[in-house]
Amino acid sequence: MDLEQVRSRYQEERPGFEQLARAAADTLRQAGAEARVPFQVEWRAKEIASLLKKTLFGSTKYQRVIDRAGVRIILESVTDLCAVDTLVARHFHIIKKQDKAGALDRNEFGYGGIHYHLEFIALPYDHLPNERFELQVHTRAQALWATLSHRIAYKDQGVGGADLRALHRLAALLELADLEVVRVRQEADRSPRRLAANVTALLESHYVVVGLERYSRETTTALVPLLLPLMGSNNFETWRDDFEAFVRQHEERLRSIYARYREDTRNLLMSQPESLLVLYSRARDPFAFSDRWPEQLGEGLRDSFVGIWPDP
Amino acid sequence: MPDYTSLEITTLIVHEVPSRSRDVNEVAPTLSEAESPMTREVRNFFEERLRATLSEAAFAAVADEDTDSPIPALVDGLLNGDEDLVVPSQRMATRLFDVQTGVNSPGLIAVARGTLDGRAMLAVIKLEKEHGVRVRPEEIDGLRTLSVEHIRDLMLTEKTRVFKTGLFWAGDDGTEIVVCDYQRQVTHTVAGFFLRDFLGCDLATRADVDTRTFMQAVEWWINRDVESPEDRSAYSVALISEMNSQRTTVTPSAFASTHLKVKHRKSFLEALSAADAPTKRFVKDTALVESQLRRIRYDVDTGAAVIAPPDTIGDSVRVVSHGDGRTQIQVDGRLQRVQGKRR
């Protein structure tokens, strides 16, 4: 194809790539919300001029320009990379995956991020082109550096050596910033108030599914801090995964238990979301449960839970 | 052992069994003539108590073929289709009253019907209540029974914590039985009058074999899963101390809670289970392990060994970890004899 043929064909096909990029972005946004992984999603179809430049100066043929449809995920923290990878694999065929930072030498700082070449496992709409597209996953710091370097070094061919050095110095600083984000977020999650708030929100979200719809929010606010030792961990994110695995594994049993305690006022906690934390603790380690049970709540209540979830 | 999580009660009847006095004619059981009204609270209460106590302290039992107790036959009838719970349970209450003596506590007998693992189940429970707690019968359709209010009173008090249970369910090869005599902080076997005279049963397992299996499994676990030399030594001493104690039963979970660090307790019970050793309370008989209870032996990788009486550990024999994988065993005392090892 000569340049005019490429331009003409892409002009015709570009709306389809726009729809493809938008559909991929929507899919990722929804999956991220369901999995509670915080990130932003951007999408675009490649500009015609940019595509022409790529096919004119490079040896890339039209069909091999994968980023005709492009999606970018911008993460809060590098710790969410693994969760994003899981989401991607759930909805798309991964044709290629490249860790750009991993390709740098140990004494080199520069472009970081994960690049995927993807195809939908199942197209959400019939009329979408069944084409490959590119997904870039960046942290905010990586995204900032990528934008800046694109503007300075990629587009302005006349950039000087001092500017390039400044750019790479900035990459090193932004890598530090990413690590600081991880540390600050972990510290914040470990503060008792934040931990209690996170745990409460998680318990409530599951309780309305397997338990009862109505409960006393005031009681939950008062009791969750008291029951936090039953988590057996201060790392909310790690614990959340284990707690949710527990709920998934025992969903039917939990529904059955809560149905039986709907009209039972003896055990005050069973009509509250925090009972899920107690049952989790009983199930995971009965000894640790007994050891960590708050004395203020009394042996009678503790023994009731032993009867509700007996030793295996 | 069955999965007690699946235990559910559908019907319940409660009778009062007073204490026997010298003049038998003056007292008699107060027999209910109708099933007790059962709210969700009452049902949950009995289910919780049964699950908690049986999962910790039940012994497998078998019916005694030579027994004169009517209970095995009554249970068989109820598990195999007899619909009426009232008359068979009255006969059970009467039997309990007959076999009790003046030293047995007065109380209530509750007979509960339901399911376990989806199969027909019958629980015979003796609740021992404190003297002076009066039973208030009420009438339903002209039939005497215990009031829900009274049962709720029992549920809310600590006075009913002590109770004995026989649990029967339809197994693949006939009626399966477990028995339990639950008292907090106390480990003991099932009272003879309840197990043999009343239920017409006997314990099913060999205590000496259970004890040996338990001890072997614990020693295996100590040497495989416990890293710290000090912990290994302390746990070995605790094991021998438990075996040498005057208690007639061992409750593995209580042993773990008393002697092991929290981080070790779960893996301890898992190791018992993996080794097919008892994980629930069992009767202790040290006949097969007697020789192992007199000395503890420490072997180190250099080929040296130290053998010491358990009561010297921590005193004249000390185990010290150096943190680099090496362990020092210090022995204080006057050297009396040195000799080559004899077979």
XYZ file of C-alpha atoms in Angstrom:
655
model
C 0.000 0.000 0.000
C 1.284 3.462 -0.776
C 0.824 6.342 1.615
C -2.430 7.536 0.097
C -3.912 4.032 0.241
C -2.940 3.794 3.915
C -4.471 7.176 4.685
C -7.646 6.346 2.859
C -8.039 2.931 4.463
C -7.320 4.172 7.984
C -9.681 7.102 7.575
C -12.383 4.566 6.797
C -11.467 2.141 9.583
C -10.600 4.626 12.324
C -14.161 4.916 13.764
C -14.103 1.133 14.324
C -10.797 1.409 16.211
C -12.286 4.228 18.266
C -15.166 1.977 19.251
C -12.762 -0.869 19.989
C -10.632 1.304 22.294
C -13.715 2.664 24.039
C -15.161 -0.828 24.561
C -11.864 -2.112 25.979
C -11.675 0.894 28.314
C -15.256 0.346 29.491
C -14.559 -3.335 30.137
C -11.454 -2.548 32.182
C -13.172 0.266 34.094
C -16.049 -2.008 35.100
C -13.747 -4.886 36.029
C -11.620 -2.535 38.123
C -14.650 -1.202 39.967
C -15.916 -4.707 40.720
C -12.515 -5.797 42.003
C -12.069 -2.499 43.841
C -8.733 -1.777 42.156
C -8.393 1.998 41.957
C -7.239 3.241 38.534
C -8.091 5.666 35.738
C -8.620 4.544 32.174
C -7.893 6.591 29.039
C -8.395 5.548 25.455
C -7.867 6.849 21.950
C -7.644 5.834 18.316
C -4.311 6.731 16.754
C -4.228 10.032 14.885
C -4.037 9.652 11.106
C -0.861 11.737 10.883
C 0.818 9.673 13.534
C -0.062 6.446 11.770
C 1.204 7.768 8.464
C 4.469 8.828 10.093
C 4.899 5.354 11.541
C 4.264 3.599 8.238
C 6.286 6.107 6.227
C 9.527 6.283 8.198
C 9.498 2.955 9.876
C 9.270 -0.421 8.299
C 5.971 -1.070 10.065
C 3.218 -2.242 7.796
C -0.315 -0.999 8.301
C -1.584 -4.266 9.738
C 1.275 -4.393 12.221
C 0.522 -1.045 13.834
C -1.015 -2.465 16.996
C -1.715 0.837 18.728
C -4.289 1.959 16.161
C -6.569 1.410 19.156
C -4.857 2.260 22.437
C -5.917 2.139 26.085
C -3.979 3.368 29.073
C -4.509 2.461 32.717
C -3.079 4.840 35.313
C -2.619 3.225 38.705
C -2.439 4.781 42.145
C 0.207 2.350 43.252
C 2.535 -0.216 41.715
C 1.153 -2.720 44.223
C -1.994 -2.880 42.069
C -0.094 -4.168 39.008
C -0.752 -7.789 39.896
C -4.497 -7.191 40.301
C -4.624 -5.427 36.940
C -2.790 -8.298 35.284
C -5.441 -10.675 36.635
C -8.252 -8.471 35.295
C -6.612 -8.232 31.890
C -6.171 -11.993 31.631
C -9.831 -12.502 32.590
C -11.192 -10.448 29.689
C -8.537 -10.530 26.966
C -6.173 -12.842 25.174
C -2.680 -11.613 25.985
C -0.728 -11.764 22.712
C 2.329 -10.035 24.122
C 3.363 -8.484 27.413
C 6.422 -6.342 27.973
C 7.712 -4.803 31.201
C 9.499 -1.689 29.992
C 11.165 -0.915 33.325
C 12.325 -4.517 33.562
C 14.203 -4.061 30.286
C 16.320 -1.203 31.689
C 19.815 -1.832 33.021
C 20.351 -1.582 36.762
C 22.038 1.817 36.408
C 19.544 3.147 33.881
C 16.403 5.193 34.505
C 13.799 5.876 31.860
C 10.473 4.806 30.511
C 8.569 2.406 32.772
C 5.256 0.658 32.465
C 3.733 -2.555 31.194
C 2.675 -2.837 27.551
C 0.193 -5.467 26.420
C -0.965 -6.493 22.970
C -4.491 -7.769 23.478
C -7.573 -9.193 21.801
C -11.026 -9.476 23.334
C -11.820 -13.028 24.472
C -15.421 -12.259 23.575
C -16.291 -9.051 21.745
C -18.947 -7.125 23.701
C -20.602 -5.889 20.477
C -20.946 -7.689 17.167
C -19.977 -4.726 15.053
C -16.594 -4.157 16.745
C -13.537 -4.949 14.609
C -11.898 -8.134 15.838
C -8.455 -6.502 15.941
C -5.567 -6.405 18.340
C -4.950 -3.280 20.359
C -2.396 -1.912 22.809
C -2.848 -1.454 26.549
C -0.299 0.549 28.515
C -0.293 0.291 32.313
C 1.453 3.124 34.148
C 1.588 4.557 37.607
C 0.818 8.264 37.814
C 4.538 8.987 38.001
C 5.294 6.794 34.996
C 2.469 8.421 33.046
C 3.828 11.874 33.842
C 7.306 10.911 32.703
C 5.996 9.245 29.560
C 4.071 12.367 28.558
C 6.987 14.650 29.295
C 9.585 12.578 27.499
C 7.282 12.152 24.529
C 7.010 15.902 24.232
C 10.670 16.683 24.821
C 12.694 13.844 23.410
C 10.456 12.039 20.937
C 8.868 14.954 19.131
C 11.696 17.483 19.466
C 14.568 15.772 17.739
C 16.901 18.625 18.571
C 16.884 18.146 22.324
C 20.282 18.597 23.961
C 22.294 16.244 26.169
C 21.672 18.309 29.318
C 17.923 18.086 28.770
C 18.100 14.335 28.325
C 20.115 13.980 31.524
C 17.498 16.054 33.369
C 14.808 13.804 31.953
C 16.494 10.638 33.187
C 17.229 12.235 36.559
C 13.525 12.910 36.811
C 12.778 9.258 35.995
C 14.862 8.200 38.990
C 13.012 10.635 41.245
C 9.634 9.467 39.984
C 10.602 5.854 40.663
C 11.286 6.928 44.226
C 7.911 8.681 44.280
C 6.187 5.435 43.312
C 7.859 3.622 46.198
C 6.853 6.432 48.555
C 3.231 6.089 47.428
C 3.352 2.399 48.356
C 4.853 3.139 51.742
C 2.454 5.975 52.570
C -0.563 3.940 51.504
C 0.519 0.984 53.628
C 1.120 3.233 56.626
C -2.298 4.829 56.208
C -3.999 1.450 55.886
C -2.373 0.322 59.114
C -3.620 3.224 61.237
C -6.323 1.852 63.556
C -9.036 4.270 62.423
C -8.382 3.691 58.749
C -8.151 -0.051 59.293
C -11.460 -0.079 61.170
C -13.105 1.962 58.416
C -11.813 -0.360 55.701
C -12.848 -3.476 57.595
C -16.284 -2.042 58.355
C -16.920 -1.221 54.702
C -15.852 -4.707 53.655
C -17.965 -6.453 56.306
C -21.021 -4.383 55.409
C -20.677 -5.085 51.707
C -20.700 -8.846 52.296
C -23.204 -8.891 55.132
C -25.990 -7.418 53.034
C -25.463 -10.306 50.612
C -25.208 -13.311 52.941
C -26.733 -11.864 56.112
C -29.425 -9.365 56.877
C -30.167 -6.086 55.215
C -30.840 -4.139 58.397
C -28.446 -3.656 61.258
C -27.249 -1.006 63.657
C -24.497 1.060 62.082
C -23.711 2.590 65.474
C -23.109 -0.830 66.965
C -20.837 -1.749 64.084
C -18.842 1.452 64.498
C -18.409 0.717 68.187
C -17.599 -2.973 67.909
C -15.344 -3.280 64.863
C -12.332 -1.595 66.558
C -12.792 -4.010 69.450
C -12.862 -7.016 67.130
C -9.924 -6.007 64.889
C -7.499 -8.404 66.655
C -9.579 -11.262 65.214
C -8.250 -10.328 61.759
C -4.866 -11.733 62.728
C -3.195 -9.135 60.482
C -2.730 -5.385 60.156
C -2.302 -5.541 56.423
C -5.791 -4.824 55.161
C -5.167 -5.685 51.521
C -3.699 -9.105 52.215
C -6.355 -9.832 54.807
C -9.154 -8.697 52.492
C -8.177 -11.304 49.911
C -8.260 -14.052 52.520
C -11.531 -12.825 54.010
C -13.214 -12.675 50.618
C -11.944 -16.160 49.810
C -13.554 -17.331 53.070
C -16.892 -15.734 52.175
C -16.805 -17.180 48.650
C -15.948 -20.650 49.917
C -18.681 -20.693 52.572
C -21.337 -18.496 50.990
C -24.132 -21.067 51.147
C -23.298 -22.040 54.700
C -23.218 -18.411 55.799
C -26.581 -17.709 54.180
C -28.041 -20.725 55.964
C -26.617 -19.661 59.340
C -27.903 -16.102 59.074
C -31.322 -17.336 58.004
C -31.487 -19.403 61.205
C -30.496 -16.464 63.400
C -32.950 -13.989 61.913
C -35.338 -14.389 64.853
C -32.747 -15.115 67.536
C -31.928 -12.186 69.783
C -29.661 -14.093 72.197
C -26.515 -13.506 70.162
C -26.453 -9.775 69.534
C -23.600 -9.924 67.043
C -25.388 -12.287 64.662
C -27.617 -9.437 63.527
C -24.558 -7.314 62.803
C -21.957 -7.317 59.972
C -19.118 -7.749 62.464
C -20.306 -11.321 63.059
C -18.695 -12.139 59.693
C -15.316 -11.194 61.118
C -15.970 -13.429 64.126
C -16.991 -16.386 61.952
C -13.960 -15.834 59.716
C -11.710 -15.939 62.753
C -13.402 -19.115 64.079
C -12.980 -20.810 60.730
C -9.399 -19.787 60.096
C -7.899 -20.664 63.499
C -10.037 -21.650 66.504
C -7.068 -21.276 68.860
C -6.193 -17.799 67.694
C -9.905 -16.950 67.922
C -10.029 -17.888 71.609
C -6.770 -16.093 72.268
C -7.869 -12.865 70.580
C -11.502 -12.755 71.688
C -12.123 -9.422 73.465
C -12.780 -10.059 77.155
C -15.324 -7.239 77.286
C -17.708 -9.252 75.114
C -17.835 -12.143 77.553
C -17.467 -15.905 77.373
C -21.152 -16.549 76.725
C -21.065 -14.746 73.393
C -17.778 -16.405 72.480
C -19.192 -19.858 73.259
C -22.236 -19.119 71.136
C -19.943 -18.642 68.132
C -18.125 -21.868 68.964
C -21.509 -23.581 68.632
C -22.384 -21.741 65.442
C -19.047 -22.622 63.812
C -17.751 -25.689 65.702
C -14.225 -27.035 65.540
C -13.628 -29.136 62.432
C -16.507 -38.346 63.551
C -19.377 -36.598 61.769
C -19.462 -32.961 60.735
C -21.354 -31.423 63.634
C -21.846 -28.230 61.645
C -24.701 -29.982 59.878
C -26.495 -30.858 63.122
C -30.060 -29.543 63.136
C -32.874 -30.064 65.616
C -36.476 -30.306 64.521
C -38.379 -31.343 67.669
C -37.649 -31.359 71.362
C -39.221 -32.610 74.553
C -38.005 -31.878 78.065
C -38.764 -33.783 81.297
C -37.709 -33.031 84.847
C -35.694 -35.668 86.690
C -35.377 -34.841 90.389
C -32.732 -36.123 92.757
C -33.440 -39.472 94.427
C -34.082 -39.339 98.129
C -34.054 -42.219 100.591
C -37.805 -42.493 100.360
C -38.201 -43.124 96.647
C -41.947 -42.897 96.772
C -41.904 -39.223 97.642
C -40.350 -38.052 94.390
C -40.885 -38.952 90.760
C -39.979 -37.479 87.387
C -42.197 -34.710 86.087
C -43.014 -35.996 82.644
C -44.099 -33.755 79.810
C -47.044 -35.001 77.811
C -46.353 -32.903 74.724
C -43.331 -31.765 72.783
C -41.903 -28.513 74.068
C -42.791 -25.450 72.039
C -39.626 -24.501 70.234
C -38.780 -20.998 69.118
C -35.826 -20.292 66.884
C -33.921 -19.185 70.005
C -34.486 -22.460 71.826
C -33.543 -24.453 68.755
C -30.356 -22.432 68.192
C -29.425 -22.703 71.845
C -29.563 -26.494 71.869
C -27.848 -26.761 68.484
C -25.021 -24.471 69.582
C -24.451 -26.352 72.810
C -24.474 -29.725 71.101
C -22.140 -28.685 68.298
C -19.653 -26.990 70.625
C -19.431 -29.748 73.188
C -19.532 -32.706 70.827
C -16.911 -31.269 68.492
C -14.519 -30.941 71.412
C -15.218 -33.781 73.765
C -17.244 -36.611 72.235
C -16.225 -40.239 72.587
C -17.284 -42.889 70.095
C -19.500 -45.477 71.780
C -21.246 -48.751 70.982
C -24.452 -50.258 72.326
C -23.854 -52.916 74.978
C -25.575 -56.075 73.734
C -26.115 -57.343 77.275
C -27.597 -54.153 78.674
C -30.951 -54.105 80.420
C -31.363 -50.424 79.497
C -34.336 -49.790 77.205
C -32.568 -46.818 75.603
C -30.884 -48.593 72.625
C -34.187 -50.126 71.542
C -36.073 -46.851 72.027
C -33.432 -45.001 70.000
C -33.559 -47.560 67.196
C -37.318 -47.156 67.013
C -37.119 -43.377 66.855
C -34.376 -43.397 64.215
C -36.291 -45.881 62.108
C -39.692 -44.347 61.805
C -41.452 -44.237 65.200
C -43.300 -40.963 65.031
C -44.261 -40.448 68.637
C -41.478 -38.816 70.639
C -43.480 -38.335 73.831
C -43.828 -41.880 75.174
C -40.293 -43.090 74.296
C -38.796 -39.952 75.865
C -40.926 -40.444 79.001
C -39.495 -43.948 79.290
C -36.007 -42.515 78.919
C -36.662 -39.999 81.717
C -38.002 -42.743 83.930
C -34.951 -44.902 83.228
C -32.626 -42.033 84.111
C -34.495 -41.481 87.354
C -34.251 -45.202 88.155
C -30.486 -45.463 87.634
C -29.606 -42.256 89.452
C -28.750 -42.288 93.117
C -28.800 -39.591 95.741
C -25.355 -38.383 94.651
C -26.478 -37.538 91.117
C -27.564 -33.982 90.463
C -31.201 -33.285 89.748
C -31.896 -31.931 86.319
C -33.771 -32.068 83.073
C -33.616 -34.598 80.330
C -34.084 -33.219 76.839
C -34.673 -35.526 73.905
C -34.136 -33.827 70.563
C -34.886 -35.142 67.140
C -33.286 -33.831 63.978
C -30.675 -34.529 61.348
C -26.911 -34.932 61.183
C -25.225 -34.987 57.789
C -28.762 -35.219 56.428
C -29.576 -38.426 58.326
C -31.977 -39.039 61.186
C -30.460 -38.029 64.522
C -31.534 -38.276 68.159
C -29.858 -36.455 71.032
C -30.471 -37.427 74.653
C -29.230 -34.636 76.875
C -29.090 -34.410 80.633
C -29.001 -30.810 81.778
C -27.888 -30.414 85.354
C -29.330 -27.359 86.975
C -28.647 -25.809 90.264
C -30.694 -26.808 93.296
C -33.626 -24.565 93.874
C -34.369 -23.827 90.226
C -37.963 -24.782 89.829
C -39.515 -26.170 86.725
C -42.712 -24.447 85.701
C -44.883 -26.760 83.692
C -47.618 -25.316 81.548
C -50.456 -26.889 79.658
C -50.909 -26.913 75.922
C -54.232 -28.338 74.711
C -54.615 -29.933 78.124
C -51.187 -31.621 77.928
C -48.417 -30.798 80.385
C -45.067 -29.588 79.048
C -42.238 -27.202 79.895
C -42.824 -23.587 79.031
C -40.707 -21.745 76.499
C -40.084 -19.073 79.113
C -38.581 -21.623 81.412
C -36.310 -23.016 78.720
C -35.246 -19.456 77.928
C -34.428 -18.939 81.593
C -32.202 -22.002 81.442
C -30.492 -20.727 78.341
C -29.601 -17.439 79.912
C -27.974 -18.880 82.974
C -24.600 -20.423 83.514
C -26.259 -23.064 85.665
C -26.931 -25.369 82.760
C -23.362 -25.555 81.547
C -22.799 -29.036 82.882
C -24.526 -31.621 80.821
C -24.210 -35.103 79.490
C -25.157 -36.126 75.987
C -25.731 -39.269 73.996
C -25.997 -38.611 70.273
C -27.334 -41.295 67.964
C -27.671 -41.184 64.198
C -28.380 -43.544 61.341
C -25.024 -44.541 59.849
C -24.179 -46.746 56.871
C -23.726 -49.793 59.104
C -26.417 -49.183 61.694
C -26.741 -46.729 64.538
C -23.675 -44.585 65.228
C -23.189 -43.271 68.752
C -21.085 -40.632 70.453
C -21.276 -39.684 74.105
C -20.068 -36.623 75.905
C -19.861 -35.504 79.507
C -18.986 -31.878 79.411
C -17.708 -29.918 82.334
C -15.711 -26.782 81.953
C -12.053 -26.911 83.028
C -12.392 -30.560 83.951
C -11.384 -33.530 81.875
C -12.964 -36.781 82.752
C -14.658 -39.690 81.098
C -18.375 -40.138 80.787
C -20.038 -40.931 84.089
C -20.680 -44.664 84.321
C -24.285 -44.332 85.411
C -25.032 -42.227 82.356
C -23.021 -44.227 79.813
C -23.719 -47.800 80.885
C -26.692 -47.827 83.253
C -28.752 -45.207 81.462
C -27.717 -45.247 77.777
C -26.781 -48.944 77.763
C -23.528 -48.190 75.892
C -19.794 -48.530 76.293
C -16.818 -46.648 74.857
C -15.746 -47.923 71.448
C -12.047 -47.248 71.266
C -9.006 -48.795 72.932
C -7.570 -46.222 75.264
C -4.031 -47.675 75.238
C -3.822 -47.552 71.439
C -5.251 -44.020 71.282
C -2.726 -42.875 73.875
C 0.237 -44.378 72.035
C -0.905 -42.974 68.671
C -1.337 -39.546 70.223
C 2.067 -39.579 71.844
C 3.844 -40.737 68.686
C 2.072 -38.082 66.616
C 2.974 -35.307 69.051
C 6.641 -36.337 69.153
C 6.705 -36.512 65.364
C 5.164 -33.050 65.159
C 7.613 -31.575 67.693
C 10.610 -32.840 65.735
C 9.244 -31.879 62.338
C 7.407 -28.570 62.833
C 8.842 -26.872 65.922
C 12.035 -25.000 65.120
C 13.195 -23.545 68.402
C 15.162 -26.055 70.536
C 13.752 -24.451 73.688
C 10.184 -24.932 72.447
C 10.904 -28.508 71.428
C 12.234 -29.284 74.859
C 9.368 -27.534 76.660
C 6.735 -29.307 74.558
C 8.327 -32.707 75.144
C 8.299 -32.112 78.873
C 4.665 -30.978 78.676
C 3.714 -34.117 76.764
C 5.264 -36.414 79.321
C 3.787 -34.380 82.133
C 0.335 -34.749 80.539
C 0.832 -38.483 80.185
C 1.958 -38.814 83.796
C -0.832 -36.651 85.235
C -3.707 -38.005 87.286
C -6.244 -36.971 84.634
C -7.975 -39.922 83.036
C -8.526 -38.246 79.668
C -6.559 -36.079 77.260
C -8.184 -33.261 75.318
C -5.795 -32.329 72.489
C -7.202 -28.825 72.079
C -6.849 -28.189 75.808
C -3.301 -29.553 75.728
C -2.510 -27.125 72.912
C -4.099 -24.166 74.682
C -2.296 -24.916 77.926
C 1.181 -25.838 76.734
C 1.776 -24.576 73.201
C 2.385 -21.106 71.833
C -0.546 -19.737 69.833
C 1.417 -19.899 66.575
C 1.942 -23.652 67.008
C -1.552 -24.738 68.032
C -3.195 -25.015 64.653
C -0.375 -26.990 63.047
C -0.357 -29.256 66.110
C -3.991 -30.284 65.580
C -3.430 -30.621 61.840
C -0.490 -32.934 62.502
C -2.629 -35.097 64.794
C -5.281 -35.330 62.136
C -2.705 -36.201 59.449
C -1.325 -38.968 61.646
C -4.820 -40.387 62.361
C -4.234 -39.654 66.034
C -7.120 -38.539 68.261
C -7.965 -34.870 67.807
C -10.823 -34.926 70.307
C -10.912 -35.905 73.954
C -9.886 -39.524 74.556
C -9.457 -41.836 77.499
C -5.828 -42.090 78.589
C -4.095 -45.419 79.193
C -0.287 -45.279 79.224
C 0.295 -49.049 79.297
C 1.905 -49.099 75.843
C 4.093 -46.012 76.379
C 5.108 -46.512 80.001
C 8.824 -46.868 79.229
C 8.899 -43.593 77.307
C 7.544 -41.567 80.183
C 10.534 -41.919 82.462
C 13.225 -40.207 80.378
C 13.556 -37.576 77.636
C 16.327 -38.086 75.114
C 18.036 -35.303 73.157
C 20.055 -36.252 70.060
C 22.281 -33.717 68.332
C 23.870 -33.949 64.896
C 27.352 -34.576 66.259
C 26.266 -38.007 67.470
C 26.024 -36.969 71.119
C 22.884 -37.723 73.132
C 21.599 -36.596 76.503
C 19.030 -38.610 78.442
C 17.317 -36.935 81.388
C 14.346 -37.388 83.705
C 11.557 -34.942 82.713
C 11.567 -33.181 86.077
C 15.203 -32.104 85.627
C 14.560 -30.258 82.365
C 14.826 -26.523 82.835
C 16.513 -27.057 86.170
C 19.724 -29.098 86.156
C 19.357 -29.772 82.440
C 18.992 -26.693 80.258
C 18.530 -26.384 76.523
C 19.935 -23.190 75.026
C 19.702 -22.115 71.399
C 22.641 -20.200 69.918
C 20.651 -18.790 67.038
C 23.027 -20.084 64.360
C 21.358 -23.490 64.315
C 23.489 -24.840 67.150
C 22.001 -25.964 70.426
C 23.774 -26.297 73.745
C 22.514 -28.771 76.310
C 23.890 -27.996 79.753
C 23.906 -30.706 82.424
C 24.724 -29.815 86.040
C 25.464 -32.546 88.569
C 28.098 -34.800 90.054
C 29.449 -37.353 87.581
C 28.715 -40.792 88.952
C 29.558 -43.222 86.175
C 30.763 -43.384 82.580
C 30.275 -46.508 80.486
C 30.050 -47.708 76.911
C 26.561 -47.938 75.422
C 24.959 -51.335 75.927
C 22.359 -52.787 73.653
